[in-house]
Short mmCIF file of C-alpha atoms in Angstrom, two decimals:
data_model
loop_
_atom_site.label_atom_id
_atom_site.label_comp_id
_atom_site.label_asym_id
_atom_site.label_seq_id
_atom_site.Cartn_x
_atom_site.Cartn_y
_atom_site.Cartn_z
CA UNK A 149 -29.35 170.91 132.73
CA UNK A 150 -26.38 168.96 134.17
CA UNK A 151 -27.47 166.41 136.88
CA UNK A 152 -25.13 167.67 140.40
CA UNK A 153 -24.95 163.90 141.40
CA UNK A 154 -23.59 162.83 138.31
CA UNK A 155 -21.54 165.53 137.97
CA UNK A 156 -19.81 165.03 141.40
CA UNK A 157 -19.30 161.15 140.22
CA UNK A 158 -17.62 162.48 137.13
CA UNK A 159 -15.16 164.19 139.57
CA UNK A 160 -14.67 161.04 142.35
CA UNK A 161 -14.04 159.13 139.03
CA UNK A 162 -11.14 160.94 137.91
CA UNK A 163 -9.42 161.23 141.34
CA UNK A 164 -9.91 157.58 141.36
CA UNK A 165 -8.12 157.45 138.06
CA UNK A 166 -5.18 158.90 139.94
CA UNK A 167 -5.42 156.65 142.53
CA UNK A 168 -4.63 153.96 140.00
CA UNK A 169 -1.86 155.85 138.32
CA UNK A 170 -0.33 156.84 141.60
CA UNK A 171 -0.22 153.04 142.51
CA UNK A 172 1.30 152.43 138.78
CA UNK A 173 4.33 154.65 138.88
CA UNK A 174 5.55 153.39 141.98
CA UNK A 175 5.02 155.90 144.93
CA UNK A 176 3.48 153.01 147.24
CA UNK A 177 7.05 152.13 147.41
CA UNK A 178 7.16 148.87 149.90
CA UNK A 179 3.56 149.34 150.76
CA UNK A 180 2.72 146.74 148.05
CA UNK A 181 -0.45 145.35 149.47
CA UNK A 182 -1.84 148.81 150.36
CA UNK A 183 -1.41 150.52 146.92
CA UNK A 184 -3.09 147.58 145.43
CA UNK A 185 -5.96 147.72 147.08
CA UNK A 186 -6.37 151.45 146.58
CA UNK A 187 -5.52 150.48 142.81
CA UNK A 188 -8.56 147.44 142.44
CA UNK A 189 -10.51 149.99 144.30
CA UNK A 190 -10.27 152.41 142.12
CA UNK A 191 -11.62 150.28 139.29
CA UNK A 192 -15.17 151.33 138.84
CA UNK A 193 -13.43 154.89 137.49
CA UNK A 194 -13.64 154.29 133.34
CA UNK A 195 -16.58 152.31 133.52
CA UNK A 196 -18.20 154.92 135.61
CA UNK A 197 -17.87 157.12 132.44
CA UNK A 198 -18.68 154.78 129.98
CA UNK A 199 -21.50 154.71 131.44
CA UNK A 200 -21.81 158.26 132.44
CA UNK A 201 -21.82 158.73 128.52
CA UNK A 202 -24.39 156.07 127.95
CA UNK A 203 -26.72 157.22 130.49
CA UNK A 204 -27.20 160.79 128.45
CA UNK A 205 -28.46 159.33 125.42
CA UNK A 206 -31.53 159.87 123.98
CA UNK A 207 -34.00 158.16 121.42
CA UNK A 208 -32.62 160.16 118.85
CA UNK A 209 -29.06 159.53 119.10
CA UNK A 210 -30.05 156.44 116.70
CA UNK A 211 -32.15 157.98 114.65
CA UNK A 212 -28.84 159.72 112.90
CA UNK A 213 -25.45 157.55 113.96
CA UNK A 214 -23.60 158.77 111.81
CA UNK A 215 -24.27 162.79 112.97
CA UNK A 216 -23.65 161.66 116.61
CA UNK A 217 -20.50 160.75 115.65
CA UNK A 218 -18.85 163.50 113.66
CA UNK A 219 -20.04 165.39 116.93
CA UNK A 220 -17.74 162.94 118.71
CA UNK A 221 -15.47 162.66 116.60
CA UNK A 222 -14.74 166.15 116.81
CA UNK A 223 -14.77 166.31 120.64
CA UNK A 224 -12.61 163.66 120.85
CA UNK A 225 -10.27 163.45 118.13
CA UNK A 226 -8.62 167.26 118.37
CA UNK A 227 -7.67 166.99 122.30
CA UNK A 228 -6.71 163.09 121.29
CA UNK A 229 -4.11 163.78 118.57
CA UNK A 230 -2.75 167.02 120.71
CA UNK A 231 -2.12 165.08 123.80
CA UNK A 232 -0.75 162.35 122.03
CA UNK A 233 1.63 164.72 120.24
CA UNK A 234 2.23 166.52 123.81
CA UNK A 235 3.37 163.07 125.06
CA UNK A 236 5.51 161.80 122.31
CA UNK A 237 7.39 164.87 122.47
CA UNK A 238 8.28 165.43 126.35
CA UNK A 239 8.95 161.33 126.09
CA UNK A 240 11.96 161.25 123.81
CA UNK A 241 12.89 164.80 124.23
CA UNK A 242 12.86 164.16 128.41
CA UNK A 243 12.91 167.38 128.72
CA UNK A 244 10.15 167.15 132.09
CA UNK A 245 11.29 163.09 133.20
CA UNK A 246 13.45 160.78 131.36
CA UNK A 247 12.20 158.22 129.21
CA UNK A 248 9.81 155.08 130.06
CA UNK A 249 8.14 154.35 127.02
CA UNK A 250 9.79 151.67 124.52
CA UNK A 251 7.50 149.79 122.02
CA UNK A 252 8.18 147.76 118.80
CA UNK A 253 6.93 148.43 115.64
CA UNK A 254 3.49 147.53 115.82
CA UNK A 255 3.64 149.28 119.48
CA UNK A 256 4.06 152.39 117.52
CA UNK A 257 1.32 151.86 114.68
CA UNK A 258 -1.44 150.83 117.98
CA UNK A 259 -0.76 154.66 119.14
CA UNK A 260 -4.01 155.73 118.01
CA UNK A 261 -5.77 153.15 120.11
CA UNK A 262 -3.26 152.94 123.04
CA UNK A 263 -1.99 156.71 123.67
CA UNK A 264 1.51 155.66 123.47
CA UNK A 265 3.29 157.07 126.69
CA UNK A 266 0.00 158.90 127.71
CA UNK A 267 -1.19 155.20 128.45
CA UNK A 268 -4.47 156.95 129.84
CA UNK A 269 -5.46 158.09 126.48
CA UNK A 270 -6.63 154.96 125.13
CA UNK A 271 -10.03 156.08 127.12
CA UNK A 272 -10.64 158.30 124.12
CA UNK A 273 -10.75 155.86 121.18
CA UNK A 274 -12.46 153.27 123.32
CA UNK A 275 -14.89 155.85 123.95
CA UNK A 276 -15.35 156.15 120.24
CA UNK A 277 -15.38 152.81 119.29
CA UNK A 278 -17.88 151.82 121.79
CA UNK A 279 -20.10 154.49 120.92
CA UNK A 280 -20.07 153.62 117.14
CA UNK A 281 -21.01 150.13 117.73
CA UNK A 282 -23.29 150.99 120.36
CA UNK A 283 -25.72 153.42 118.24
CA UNK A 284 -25.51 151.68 114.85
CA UNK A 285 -26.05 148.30 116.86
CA UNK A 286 -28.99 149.13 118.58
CA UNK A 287 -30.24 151.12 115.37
CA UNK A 288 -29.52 148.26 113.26
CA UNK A 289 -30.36 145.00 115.41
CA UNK A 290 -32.41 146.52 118.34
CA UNK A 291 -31.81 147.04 122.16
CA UNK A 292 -32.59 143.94 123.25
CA UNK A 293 -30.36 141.89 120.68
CA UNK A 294 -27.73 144.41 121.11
CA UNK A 295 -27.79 144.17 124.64
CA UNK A 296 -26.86 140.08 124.65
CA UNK A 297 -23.98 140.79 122.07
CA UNK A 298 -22.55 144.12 124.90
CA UNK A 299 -22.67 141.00 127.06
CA UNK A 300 -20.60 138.09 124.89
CA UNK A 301 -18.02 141.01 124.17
CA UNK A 302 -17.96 142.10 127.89
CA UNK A 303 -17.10 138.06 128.36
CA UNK A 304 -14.82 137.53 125.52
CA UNK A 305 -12.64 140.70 126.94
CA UNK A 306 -12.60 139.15 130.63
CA UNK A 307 -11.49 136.05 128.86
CA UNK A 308 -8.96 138.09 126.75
CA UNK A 309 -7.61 140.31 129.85
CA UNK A 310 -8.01 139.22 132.94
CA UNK A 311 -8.25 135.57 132.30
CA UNK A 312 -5.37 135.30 129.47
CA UNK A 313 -2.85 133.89 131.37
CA UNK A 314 -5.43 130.68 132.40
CA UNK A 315 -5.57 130.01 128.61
CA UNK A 316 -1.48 130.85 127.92
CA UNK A 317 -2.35 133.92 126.28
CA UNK A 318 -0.44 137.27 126.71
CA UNK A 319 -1.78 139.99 124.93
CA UNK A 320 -1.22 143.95 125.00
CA UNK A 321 -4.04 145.90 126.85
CA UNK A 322 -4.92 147.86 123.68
CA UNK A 323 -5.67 144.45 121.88
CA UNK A 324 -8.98 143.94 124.72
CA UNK A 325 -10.13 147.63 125.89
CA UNK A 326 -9.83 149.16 122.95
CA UNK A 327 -13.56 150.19 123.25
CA UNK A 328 -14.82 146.82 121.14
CA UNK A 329 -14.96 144.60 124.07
CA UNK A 330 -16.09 146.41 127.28
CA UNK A 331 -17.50 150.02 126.75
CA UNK A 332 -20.10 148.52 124.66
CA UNK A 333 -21.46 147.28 127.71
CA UNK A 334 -20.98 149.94 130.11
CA UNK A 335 -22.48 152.10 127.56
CA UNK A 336 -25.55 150.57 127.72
CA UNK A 337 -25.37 149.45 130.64
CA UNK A 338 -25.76 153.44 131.54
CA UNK A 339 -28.48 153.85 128.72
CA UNK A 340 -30.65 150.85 130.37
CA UNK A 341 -30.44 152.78 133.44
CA UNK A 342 -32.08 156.06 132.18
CA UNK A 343 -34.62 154.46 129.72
CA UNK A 344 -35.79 151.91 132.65
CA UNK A 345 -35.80 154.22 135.49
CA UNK A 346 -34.08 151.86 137.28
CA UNK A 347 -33.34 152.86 140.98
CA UNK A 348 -31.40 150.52 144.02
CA UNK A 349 -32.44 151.03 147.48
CA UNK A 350 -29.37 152.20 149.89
CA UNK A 351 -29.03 148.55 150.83
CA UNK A 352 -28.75 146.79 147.70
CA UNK A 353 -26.62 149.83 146.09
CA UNK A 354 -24.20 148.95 149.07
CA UNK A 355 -24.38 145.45 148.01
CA UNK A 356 -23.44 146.05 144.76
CA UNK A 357 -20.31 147.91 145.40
CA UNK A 358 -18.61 145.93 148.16
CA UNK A 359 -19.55 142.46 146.67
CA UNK A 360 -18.21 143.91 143.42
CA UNK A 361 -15.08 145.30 145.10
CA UNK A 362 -14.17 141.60 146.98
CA UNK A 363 -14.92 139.77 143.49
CA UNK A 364 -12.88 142.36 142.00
CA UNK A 365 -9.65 142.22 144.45
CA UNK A 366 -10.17 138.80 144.31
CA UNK A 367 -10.26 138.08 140.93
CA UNK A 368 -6.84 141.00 140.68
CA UNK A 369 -5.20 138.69 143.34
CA UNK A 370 -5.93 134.83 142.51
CA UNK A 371 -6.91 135.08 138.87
CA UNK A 372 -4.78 137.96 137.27
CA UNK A 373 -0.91 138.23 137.55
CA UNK A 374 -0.42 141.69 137.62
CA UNK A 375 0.17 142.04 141.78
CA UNK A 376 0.89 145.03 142.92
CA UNK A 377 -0.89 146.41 139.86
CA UNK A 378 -4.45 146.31 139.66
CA UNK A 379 -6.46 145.15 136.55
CA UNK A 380 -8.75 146.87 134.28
CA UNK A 381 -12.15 144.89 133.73
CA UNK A 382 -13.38 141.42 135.43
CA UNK A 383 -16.26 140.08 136.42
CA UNK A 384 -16.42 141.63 139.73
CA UNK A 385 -16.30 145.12 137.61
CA UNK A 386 -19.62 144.61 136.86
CA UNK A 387 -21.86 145.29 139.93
CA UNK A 388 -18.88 147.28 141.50
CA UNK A 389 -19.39 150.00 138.62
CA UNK A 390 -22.52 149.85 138.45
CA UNK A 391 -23.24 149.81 142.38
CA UNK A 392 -21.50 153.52 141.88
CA UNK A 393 -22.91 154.42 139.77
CA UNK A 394 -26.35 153.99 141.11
CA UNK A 395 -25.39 156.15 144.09
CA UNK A 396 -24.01 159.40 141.90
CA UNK A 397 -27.36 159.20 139.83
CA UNK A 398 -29.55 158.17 143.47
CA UNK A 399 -27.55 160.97 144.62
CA UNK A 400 -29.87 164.36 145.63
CA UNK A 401 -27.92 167.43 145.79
CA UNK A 402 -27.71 170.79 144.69
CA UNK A 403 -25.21 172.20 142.47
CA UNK A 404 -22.13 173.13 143.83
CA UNK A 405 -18.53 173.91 143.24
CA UNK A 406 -17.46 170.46 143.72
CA UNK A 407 -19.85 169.08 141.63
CA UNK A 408 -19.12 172.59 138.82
CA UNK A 409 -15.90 170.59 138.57
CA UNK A 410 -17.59 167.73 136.65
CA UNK A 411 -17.04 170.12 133.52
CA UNK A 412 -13.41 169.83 133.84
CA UNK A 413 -12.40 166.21 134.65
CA UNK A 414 -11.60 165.79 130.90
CA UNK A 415 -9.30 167.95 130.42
CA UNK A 416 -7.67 167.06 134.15
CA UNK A 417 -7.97 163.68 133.10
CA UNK A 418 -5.48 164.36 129.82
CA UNK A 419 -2.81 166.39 131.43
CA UNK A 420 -2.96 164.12 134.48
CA UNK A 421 -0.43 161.70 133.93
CA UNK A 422 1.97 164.73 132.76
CA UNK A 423 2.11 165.89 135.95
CA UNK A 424 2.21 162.39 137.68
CA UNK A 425 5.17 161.23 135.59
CA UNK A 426 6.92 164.69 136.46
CA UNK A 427 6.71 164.06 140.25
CA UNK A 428 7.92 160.24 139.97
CA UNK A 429 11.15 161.90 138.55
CA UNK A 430 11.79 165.00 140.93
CA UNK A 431 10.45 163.12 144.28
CA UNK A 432 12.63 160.14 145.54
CA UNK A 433 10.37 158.91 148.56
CA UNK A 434 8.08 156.56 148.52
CA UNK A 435 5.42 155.25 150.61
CA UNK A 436 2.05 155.91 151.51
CA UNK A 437 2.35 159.08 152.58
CA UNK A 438 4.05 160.14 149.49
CA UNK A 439 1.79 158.50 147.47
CA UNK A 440 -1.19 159.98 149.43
CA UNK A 441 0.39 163.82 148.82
CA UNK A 442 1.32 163.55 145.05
CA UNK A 443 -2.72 161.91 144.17
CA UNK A 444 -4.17 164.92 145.92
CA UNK A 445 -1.45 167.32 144.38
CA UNK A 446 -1.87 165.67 141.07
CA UNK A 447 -5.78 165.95 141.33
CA UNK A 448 -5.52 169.98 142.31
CA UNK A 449 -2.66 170.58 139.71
CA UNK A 450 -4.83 168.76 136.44
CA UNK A 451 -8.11 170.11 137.63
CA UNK A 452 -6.24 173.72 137.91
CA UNK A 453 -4.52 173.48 134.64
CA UNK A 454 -8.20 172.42 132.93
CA UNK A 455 -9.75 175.25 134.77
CA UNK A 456 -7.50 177.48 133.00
CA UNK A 457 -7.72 175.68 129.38
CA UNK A 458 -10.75 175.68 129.29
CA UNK A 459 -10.96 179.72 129.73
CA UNK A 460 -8.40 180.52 126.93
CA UNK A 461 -10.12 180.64 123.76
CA UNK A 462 -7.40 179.12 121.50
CA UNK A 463 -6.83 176.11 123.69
CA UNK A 464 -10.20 175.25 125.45
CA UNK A 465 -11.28 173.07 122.57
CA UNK A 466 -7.88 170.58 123.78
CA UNK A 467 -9.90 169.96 126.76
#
């Protein structure tokens, strides 16, 4: 039984993924200050499905790992090496945009944990990764102890990320959310959740979000250097995601066709950024309106294109 709420958060997620993909390719235009705060408020998005993931879990996920992830592994790892293919090849053949995507040597042998030009994909290793080190360390040293360590890695990655510059470091995304550092912690941050019962009042679910949201922007703003961009994971991520999160799985309503879509935000998700990268090359405006027009375009097109995947037998498994 799929939980509506949830389901409907799966869906808010992945527009908000656009959101932050709209602001990366440009079509803010001028309207710096505006796409970034759309961008830093569109952060809680991956965590949201870390810990979507997490919160699904049962006790006997760690009685058998190692099953749990062939399962995943299989999920994961067929749609992961097709999209990556599908990417590679409409890069440096241009044949939909022209080429974007230049890396060195050891840019190229990270492709299975960075996506390459679908720089989105990383999501599906990370996913992986966390998951791996999530069940056999909670298996192995038990929740609690496992719970600290999802905590020190959570840490170390702010340090590594967000923070690098404040130490002189400069280091590729892939190197700290490649799934060892934060999804860990959003992972069980989601499984705490369910196996507490855990529930935030409307007030203090509020709270969470928009004290999360100006630690976040503040943190993308003062602390990182990536303005106009926003960032991936700080400190302010932390009650921001999971101040959403609390209000999808608070939230009481009945299945729907909105919240139907939840099944498809994967696959939308994947072919997402194909379509985004093919309207950055055939539409020269920019600006807020134009930016506003392709992330709800983008959104129908990917959730459209899934929709139909996912009903062809020899494809559906790619999404």
């Amino acid at each position: 039984m799929r939980h509506a709420g949830i389901e409907f958060g799966r869906v808010v997620a992945f527009i908000f993924v656009v959101v932050i993909h709209v602001n990366a390719l440009g079509f803010w235009g001028n309207a710096e200050m505006a796409g970034f705060l759309t961008d830093e408020a569109s952060r809680f998005a991956v965590p949201l499905f870390f810990m979507i993931s997490g919160y699904f879990w049962k006790d006997k996920s760690f009685e058998s790992p190692a099953l749990q992830l062939i399962n995943l592994a299989w999920r994961l790892g067929i749609p992961m090496i097709f999209w990556v293919a599908l990417y590679l090849v409409l890069e440096y053949s241009e044949l939909l945009y022209p080429r974007s995507y230049y890396r060195s040597a050891l840019g190229n042998l990270l492709i299975p944990l960075s996506g390459g030009p679908g720089m989105h994909l990383w999501f599906l290793p990370a996913l992986f990764i966390g998951t791996a080190l999530s069940l056999f360390g909670i298996r192995l040293l038990g929740y609690f102890r496992f719970l600290w360590i999802s905590v020190g890695l959570l840490v170390c990655g702010i340090m590594l990320g967000t923070y690098a510059h404040l130490f002189h470091l400069s280091l590729q995304n892939v190197f700290y959310r490649n799934g060892l550092f934060f999804a860990p912690f959003f992972l069980a941050a989601g499984y705490t959740l369910a196996k507490r019962g855990w529930t935030f009042g409307a007030a203090s679910t509020l709270a969470l979000v928009c004290l999360g949201y100006a630690l976040h922007v503040f943190e993308g703003y003062f602390v990182n250097d990536r303005f106009p961009m926003g960032h991936d994971f700080s400190f302010g991520t932390v009650p921001f995601a999971i101040g959403v999160f609390a209000f999808f799985a608070q939230l009481n309503i009945r299945p729907g066709h909105l919240a139907n879509l939840g099944s498809l935000t994967l696959g939308a998700y994947l072919v997402h950024l194909l379509v985004l990268k093919f309207a950055a090359h055939v539409i020269v405006d920019r600006g807020p309106v134009v930016a506003l027009f392709v992330a709800i375009a983008t959104v129908a097109i990917s959730l459209t294109i899934a929709g139909i995947m996912k009903r062809l037998p020899f494809v559906r498994h790619l999404v």
